mmCIF file of C-alpha atoms and ligand atoms in Angstrom:
data_model
loop_
_atom_site.group_PDB
_atom_site.id
_atom_site.type_symbol
_atom_site.label_atom_id
_atom_site.label_comp_id
_atom_site.label_asym_id
_atom_site.label_seq_id
_atom_site.Cartn_x
_atom_site.Cartn_y
_atom_site.Cartn_z
ATOM 1 C CA MET A 1176 117.809 112.498 24.495
ATOM 2 C CA ILE A 1177 114.917 113.817 22.429
ATOM 3 C CA TYR A 1178 113.742 111.306 19.918
ATOM 4 C CA LEU A 1179 111.634 112.447 16.946
ATOM 5 C CA LYS A 1180 109.288 109.769 15.620
ATOM 6 C CA THR A 1181 109.021 108.553 12.047
ATOM 7 C CA ASP A 1182 105.589 108.583 10.377
ATOM 8 C CA ASP A 1183 105.310 104.801 10.908
ATOM 9 C CA GLU A 1184 106.104 105.192 14.600
ATOM 10 C CA VAL A 1185 103.508 107.952 14.919
ATOM 11 C CA GLU A 1186 100.878 105.555 13.521
ATOM 12 C CA LEU A 1187 101.862 102.922 16.101
ATOM 13 C CA LEU A 1188 101.568 105.561 18.834
ATOM 14 C CA ARG A 1189 98.137 106.457 17.459
ATOM 15 C CA GLU A 1190 96.974 102.830 17.721
ATOM 16 C CA ALA A 1191 98.077 102.594 21.361
ATOM 17 C CA ASN A 1192 96.417 105.918 22.133
ATOM 18 C CA LEU A 1193 93.156 105.018 20.408
ATOM 19 C CA LEU A 1194 93.026 101.910 22.586
ATOM 20 C CA VAL A 1195 93.378 104.172 25.625
ATOM 21 C CA ALA A 1196 90.559 106.317 24.224
ATOM 22 C CA ARG A 1197 88.309 103.286 23.807
ATOM 23 C CA THR A 1198 89.196 102.036 27.299
ATOM 24 C CA LEU A 1199 88.205 105.403 28.768
ATOM 25 C CA ALA A 1200 84.937 105.208 26.798
ATOM 26 C CA GLU A 1201 84.260 101.855 28.524
ATOM 27 C CA MET A 1202 84.758 103.686 31.820
ATOM 28 C CA ALA A 1203 82.308 106.378 30.691
ATOM 29 C CA LYS A 1204 79.662 103.689 30.120
ATOM 30 C CA ILE A 1205 79.793 102.373 33.683
ATOM 31 C CA ILE A 1206 80.629 105.386 35.847
ATOM 32 C CA LYS A 1207 77.686 106.148 38.130
ATOM 33 C CA PRO A 1208 77.031 106.482 41.870
ATOM 34 C CA GLY A 1209 77.724 103.164 43.627
ATOM 35 C CA VAL A 1210 80.439 101.919 41.278
ATOM 36 C CA THR A 1211 83.853 101.396 42.862
ATOM 37 C CA THR A 1212 87.131 102.429 41.274
ATOM 38 C CA ARG A 1213 88.339 98.838 41.713
ATOM 39 C CA GLN A 1214 85.455 97.689 39.486
ATOM 40 C CA LEU A 1215 86.541 100.257 36.889
ATOM 41 C CA ASP A 1216 90.127 99.021 37.115
ATOM 42 C CA THR A 1217 89.134 95.372 36.603
ATOM 43 C CA ILE A 1218 87.126 96.229 33.491
ATOM 44 C CA ALA A 1219 89.875 98.503 32.106
ATOM 45 C CA GLU A 1220 92.584 95.867 32.550
ATOM 46 C CA GLN A 1221 90.474 93.183 30.875
ATOM 47 C CA PHE A 1222 89.603 95.506 27.968
ATOM 48 C CA ILE A 1223 93.257 96.465 27.414
ATOM 49 C CA ARG A 1224 94.473 92.847 27.525
ATOM 50 C CA ASP A 1225 91.596 91.652 25.289
ATOM 51 C CA HIS A 1226 92.949 94.066 22.665
ATOM 52 C CA GLY A 1227 96.445 92.588 22.804
ATOM 53 C CA ALA A 1228 98.002 95.394 24.827
ATOM 54 C CA ILE A 1229 99.635 95.756 28.234
ATOM 55 C CA PRO A 1230 98.396 98.216 30.874
ATOM 56 C CA THR A 1231 101.639 100.191 31.294
ATOM 57 C CA PHE A 1232 100.718 101.578 34.711
ATOM 58 C CA LYS A 1233 100.500 98.136 36.347
ATOM 59 C CA GLY A 1234 103.724 97.485 38.235
ATOM 60 C CA PHE A 1235 105.221 100.876 37.312
ATOM 61 C CA PRO A 1236 107.490 101.816 40.236
ATOM 62 C CA ASN A 1237 107.283 105.025 42.261
ATOM 63 C CA PRO A 1238 110.461 106.704 43.609
ATOM 64 C CA TYR A 1239 110.174 104.411 46.664
ATOM 65 C CA GLY A 1240 110.402 101.319 44.447
ATOM 66 C CA GLN A 1241 106.778 100.340 45.061
ATOM 67 C CA PRO A 1242 104.962 98.979 41.997
ATOM 68 C CA PHE A 1243 101.625 100.617 41.098
ATOM 69 C CA PRO A 1244 99.021 97.982 41.991
ATOM 70 C CA ALA A 1245 96.447 98.704 39.262
ATOM 71 C CA SER A 1246 95.972 99.329 35.537
ATOM 72 C CA ILE A 1247 94.431 102.800 35.786
ATOM 73 C CA CYS A 1248 94.866 105.716 38.164
ATOM 74 C CA THR A 1249 91.572 106.860 39.675
ATOM 75 C CA SER A 1250 91.825 110.223 41.428
ATOM 76 C CA VAL A 1251 88.605 111.267 43.173
ATOM 77 C CA ASN A 1252 87.700 114.871 44.123
ATOM 78 C CA GLU A 1253 90.691 116.387 46.006
ATOM 79 C CA GLN A 1254 92.984 113.668 44.672
ATOM 80 C CA VAL A 1255 95.072 115.174 41.869
ATOM 81 C CA VAL A 1256 96.899 112.247 40.265
ATOM 82 C CA HIS A 1257 97.993 108.634 40.822
ATOM 83 C CA GLY A 1258 94.942 107.672 42.885
ATOM 84 C CA VAL A 1259 94.850 103.940 43.607
ATOM 85 C CA PRO A 1260 91.590 102.110 42.773
ATOM 86 C CA ASP A 1261 89.772 100.830 45.880
ATOM 87 C CA ASP A 1262 86.433 99.500 47.136
ATOM 88 C CA LYS A 1263 84.882 102.824 48.097
ATOM 89 C CA PRO A 1264 81.806 103.483 45.947
ATOM 90 C CA LEU A 1265 81.703 106.694 43.926
ATOM 91 C CA LYS A 1266 78.886 108.988 45.007
ATOM 92 C CA GLU A 1267 76.631 111.518 43.337
ATOM 93 C CA GLY A 1268 78.530 114.779 42.829
ATOM 94 C CA ASP A 1269 82.031 113.238 42.839
ATOM 95 C CA ILE A 1270 84.527 113.758 40.078
ATOM 96 C CA VAL A 1271 87.029 111.074 39.098
ATOM 97 C CA SER A 1272 90.093 111.536 36.909
ATOM 98 C CA ILE A 1273 90.885 108.307 35.110
ATOM 99 C CA ASP A 1274 94.399 108.151 33.743
ATOM 100 C CA CYS A 1275 95.106 105.212 31.468
ATOM 101 C CA GLY A 1276 98.218 103.915 29.731
ATOM 102 C CA THR A 1277 98.719 101.086 27.254
ATOM 103 C CA LYS A 1278 101.608 99.503 25.407
ATOM 104 C CA LEU A 1279 100.611 98.075 22.038
ATOM 105 C CA ASN A 1280 103.100 96.759 19.458
ATOM 106 C CA GLY A 1281 105.919 98.339 21.449
ATOM 107 C CA PHE A 1282 104.485 101.857 21.638
ATOM 108 C CA CYS A 1283 102.737 103.677 24.459
ATOM 109 C CA GLY A 1284 99.407 105.411 24.813
ATOM 110 C CA ASP A 1285 98.657 107.830 27.659
ATOM 111 C CA SER A 1286 95.516 109.901 28.193
ATOM 112 C CA CYS A 1287 93.360 111.096 31.066
ATOM 113 C CA TYR A 1288 89.797 112.392 31.409
ATOM 114 C CA THR A 1289 87.995 113.744 34.463
ATOM 115 C CA PHE A 1290 84.467 112.332 34.694
ATOM 116 C CA GLU A 1291 81.459 113.655 36.580
ATOM 117 C CA VAL A 1292 79.549 111.165 38.739
ATOM 118 C CA GLY A 1293 75.875 112.048 38.374
ATOM 119 C CA GLU A 1294 75.190 115.757 38.834
ATOM 120 C CA VAL A 1295 78.143 117.828 40.058
ATOM 121 C CA ASP A 1296 78.266 121.309 41.516
ATOM 122 C CA THR A 1297 78.379 124.026 38.801
ATOM 123 C CA GLN A 1298 81.669 125.384 40.180
ATOM 124 C CA VAL A 1299 83.253 121.950 39.917
ATOM 125 C CA HIS A 1300 81.847 121.535 36.412
ATOM 126 C CA LYS A 1301 83.503 124.829 35.451
ATOM 127 C CA LEU A 1302 86.864 123.566 36.753
ATOM 128 C CA LEU A 1303 86.583 120.559 34.433
ATOM 129 C CA VAL A 1304 85.553 122.660 31.431
ATOM 130 C CA THR A 1305 88.406 125.122 32.006
ATOM 131 C CA THR A 1306 91.031 122.394 32.452
ATOM 132 C CA LYS A 1307 89.968 120.746 29.195
ATOM 133 C CA GLU A 1308 90.014 124.122 27.411
ATOM 134 C CA ALA A 1309 93.538 124.729 28.752
ATOM 135 C CA LEU A 1310 94.656 121.371 27.372
ATOM 136 C CA TYR A 1311 93.441 122.298 23.879
ATOM 137 C CA MET A 1312 95.042 125.746 24.146
ATOM 138 C CA GLY A 1313 98.340 124.050 24.943
ATOM 139 C CA ILE A 1314 97.882 121.676 21.993
ATOM 140 C CA GLU A 1315 97.278 124.674 19.700
ATOM 141 C CA GLN A 1316 100.799 125.836 20.542
ATOM 142 C CA ALA A 1317 102.410 122.436 19.884
ATOM 143 C CA VAL A 1318 103.442 123.244 16.318
ATOM 144 C CA VAL A 1319 106.725 123.386 14.417
ATOM 145 C CA GLY A 1320 108.712 126.538 15.186
ATOM 146 C CA HIS A 1321 107.105 127.226 18.564
ATOM 147 C CA ARG A 1322 108.850 126.478 21.826
ATOM 148 C CA LEU A 1323 107.831 124.228 24.684
ATOM 149 C CA GLY A 1324 107.330 127.311 26.868
ATOM 150 C CA ASP A 1325 104.551 128.438 24.495
ATOM 151 C CA VAL A 1326 102.618 125.253 25.290
ATOM 152 C CA SER A 1327 103.205 125.615 29.032
ATOM 153 C CA TYR A 1328 102.332 129.301 29.059
ATOM 154 C CA ALA A 1329 99.060 128.773 27.184
ATOM 155 C CA VAL A 1330 97.914 126.148 29.701
ATOM 156 C CA GLN A 1331 98.960 128.204 32.711
ATOM 157 C CA GLN A 1332 97.457 131.482 31.501
ATOM 158 C CA HIS A 1333 94.003 130.053 30.882
ATOM 159 C CA CYS A 1334 93.857 128.405 34.309
ATOM 160 C CA THR A 1335 95.279 131.226 36.409
ATOM 161 C CA LYS A 1336 93.042 133.735 34.575
ATOM 162 C CA ASN A 1337 90.106 131.707 35.872
ATOM 163 C CA GLY A 1338 91.468 131.705 39.432
ATOM 164 C CA TYR A 1339 92.690 128.114 39.485
ATOM 165 C CA GLY A 1340 95.935 126.586 40.739
ATOM 166 C CA VAL A 1341 98.461 124.916 38.419
ATOM 167 C CA VAL A 1342 100.223 121.918 39.961
ATOM 168 C CA ARG A 1343 104.030 122.218 39.659
ATOM 169 C CA GLU A 1344 105.373 118.902 40.895
ATOM 170 C CA PHE A 1345 103.883 116.779 38.107
ATOM 171 C CA VAL A 1346 104.279 117.524 34.412
ATOM 172 C CA GLY A 1347 103.639 116.156 30.936
ATOM 173 C CA HIS A 1348 106.348 114.287 29.057
ATOM 174 C CA GLY A 1349 107.710 112.918 25.827
ATOM 175 C CA ILE A 1350 106.234 109.557 24.861
ATOM 176 C CA GLY A 1351 107.195 106.734 22.520
ATOM 177 C CA LYS A 1352 108.526 103.247 23.201
ATOM 178 C CA ASP A 1353 108.739 104.434 26.813
ATOM 179 C CA MET A 1354 105.803 105.992 28.625
ATOM 180 C CA HIS A 1355 108.006 108.771 29.970
ATOM 181 C CA GLU A 1356 110.606 110.185 27.612
ATOM 182 C CA GLU A 1357 112.261 113.566 27.365
ATOM 183 C CA PRO A 1358 111.305 116.381 27.338
ATOM 184 C CA GLN A 1359 109.315 117.286 30.443
ATOM 185 C CA VAL A 1360 106.222 119.333 29.588
ATOM 186 C CA PRO A 1361 105.308 121.611 32.528
ATOM 187 C CA ASN A 1362 101.906 123.272 32.790
ATOM 188 C CA TYR A 1363 103.567 126.578 33.635
ATOM 189 C CA GLY A 1364 106.282 128.488 31.807
ATOM 190 C CA LYS A 1365 107.390 131.439 29.752
ATOM 191 C CA ARG A 1366 106.430 132.197 26.174
ATOM 192 C CA GLY A 1367 109.300 131.803 23.709
ATOM 193 C CA ASN A 1368 111.360 129.751 26.187
ATOM 194 C CA GLY A 1369 112.570 126.193 26.113
ATOM 195 C CA LEU A 1370 112.913 123.465 23.507
ATOM 196 C CA LEU A 1371 112.265 124.376 19.861
ATOM 197 C CA LEU A 1372 109.462 122.112 18.635
ATOM 198 C CA LYS A 1373 110.157 119.936 15.591
ATOM 199 C CA SER A 1374 107.904 117.754 13.482
ATOM 200 C CA GLY A 1375 107.628 114.232 14.929
ATOM 201 C CA LEU A 1376 108.112 115.221 18.566
ATOM 202 C CA CYS A 1377 105.461 113.273 20.488
ATOM 203 C CA ILE A 1378 104.435 114.598 23.885
ATOM 204 C CA ALA A 1379 101.738 114.058 26.474
ATOM 205 C CA ILE A 1380 100.256 117.393 27.542
ATOM 206 C CA GLU A 1381 98.406 117.020 30.832
ATOM 207 C CA PRO A 1382 97.183 119.979 32.872
ATOM 208 C CA MET A 1383 96.562 119.088 36.542
ATOM 209 C CA ILE A 1384 94.496 121.987 37.796
ATOM 210 C CA THR A 1385 93.127 122.763 41.251
ATOM 211 C CA MET A 1386 90.111 124.751 42.358
ATOM 212 C CA GLY A 1387 92.089 126.386 45.150
ATOM 213 C CA ASP A 1388 95.784 126.565 45.945
ATOM 214 C CA HIS A 1389 98.187 124.571 43.760
ATOM 215 C CA LYS A 1390 99.996 123.001 46.726
ATOM 216 C CA ILE A 1391 99.823 119.232 47.059
ATOM 217 C CA TYR A 1392 100.905 116.435 49.377
ATOM 218 C CA LEU A 1393 101.662 112.758 48.962
ATOM 219 C CA ASP A 1394 99.391 110.249 50.696
ATOM 220 C CA GLU A 1395 100.754 107.640 53.126
ATOM 221 C CA ASP A 1396 100.202 105.081 50.349
ATOM 222 C CA LYS A 1397 103.125 106.839 48.553
ATOM 223 C CA TRP A 1398 101.036 107.100 45.363
ATOM 224 C CA THR A 1399 97.967 109.268 45.731
ATOM 225 C CA VAL A 1400 98.561 113.013 45.395
ATOM 226 C CA HIS A 1401 96.060 115.270 47.182
ATOM 227 C CA THR A 1402 95.485 119.027 47.173
ATOM 228 C CA ARG A 1403 96.688 120.427 50.483
ATOM 229 C CA ASP A 1404 93.511 122.503 50.911
ATOM 230 C CA HIS A 1405 91.329 119.489 49.960
ATOM 231 C CA LYS A 1406 89.666 121.383 47.129
ATOM 232 C CA PRO A 1407 88.900 119.421 43.949
ATOM 233 C CA ALA A 1408 91.365 118.943 41.108
ATOM 234 C CA ALA A 1409 90.934 118.086 37.421
ATOM 235 C CA HIS A 1410 93.266 116.321 35.002
ATOM 236 C CA PHE A 1411 92.921 116.047 31.232
ATOM 237 C CA GLU A 1412 95.647 114.573 29.023
ATOM 238 C CA HIS A 1413 96.235 114.022 25.331
ATOM 239 C CA THR A 1414 99.204 112.497 23.545
ATOM 240 C CA VAL A 1415 100.031 114.669 20.530
ATOM 241 C CA CYS A 1416 102.542 114.794 17.682
ATOM 242 C CA VAL A 1417 104.048 118.168 16.792
ATOM 243 C CA ARG A 1418 103.393 119.037 13.149
ATOM 244 C CA LYS A 1419 103.633 122.109 10.948
ATOM 245 C CA GLY A 1420 100.647 124.418 11.461
ATOM 246 C CA LYS A 1421 98.576 122.023 13.606
ATOM 247 C CA ALA A 1422 99.423 119.303 16.108
ATOM 248 C CA ASP A 1423 98.161 115.794 15.406
ATOM 249 C CA ILE A 1424 96.205 114.585 18.463
ATOM 250 C CA LEU A 1425 96.929 110.846 18.735
ATOM 251 C CA SER A 1426 94.579 110.112 21.637
ATOM 252 C CA SER A 1427 90.894 111.027 21.467
ATOM 253 C CA PHE A 1428 87.993 112.100 23.692
ATOM 254 C CA GLU A 1429 85.462 111.441 20.901
ATOM 255 C CA PHE A 1430 84.539 107.908 22.019
ATOM 256 C CA ILE A 1431 84.154 109.075 25.632
ATOM 257 C CA GLU A 1432 82.036 112.085 24.768
ATOM 258 C CA GLN A 1433 79.808 110.080 22.444
ATOM 259 C CA VAL A 1434 79.036 107.760 25.388
ATOM 260 C CA LEU A 1435 78.447 110.731 27.703
ATOM 261 C CA ARG A 1436 76.032 112.298 25.186
ATOM 262 C CA GLU A 1437 74.109 109.024 24.888
ATOM 263 C CA LYS A 1438 73.954 108.697 28.690
ATOM 264 C CA SER A 1439 72.530 112.198 29.071
ATOM 265 C CA ILE A 1440 69.599 111.588 26.681
HETATM 266 MG MG1 LIG B 2064 98.540 109.792 31.950
HETATM 267 MG MG1 LIG B 2065 101.194 111.229 31.102
#
């Protein structure tokens, strides 16, 4: 069932998503070599709860019925998605995708950003830039009258054109009172195909892009997804509302990127 949101519901979704954005900006402040992903998780959970929200990822079950043990997913280097925070310190040159979800006043926020730890290899930097560009190209297509396949195609084209792999097994999704609603939003598809987009449809668009082959495998922990060839992967995600002419981006990278600019001075 596809559920279009009222304007009031869209504003509630925006509040939940802006809290995710501010949580990710807190991560941006403290990411550096030596920090562990468990430290990041502790700070994220506290920040989310201090703002009256629930970290939606905590306790979320996988298909094996195991609850996710943390409040954020931290996927390092060749980890694609659903990385579990641990005590291993991040090191210079790593990348870490931090996926964060909140529930605030009954509505969900969901957004992800791949961070650089210190100085990263220029090739890896280009993967991150391209993945983020692909996300915005997908968002450009998320307008009334287009079809879901237009969004998927735009993401896929930009990444494959640059020689990258597009992960198939994990996709974006509708979002509202539930973190995962219909429809599924793949990062690959055909132009002009699929669901006709209507005003008020809220979706999370989230390219998961690999530097090499798109094939993945599931870790023994039954959560962490790795690239099979162990090459790095990037993941950027926005929650957006389909509107006429231009999608309304409900999450934001502005707080994160302001912190990153200040750190680089
Ligand atoms: Mg997410
Ligand atoms: Mg998502």
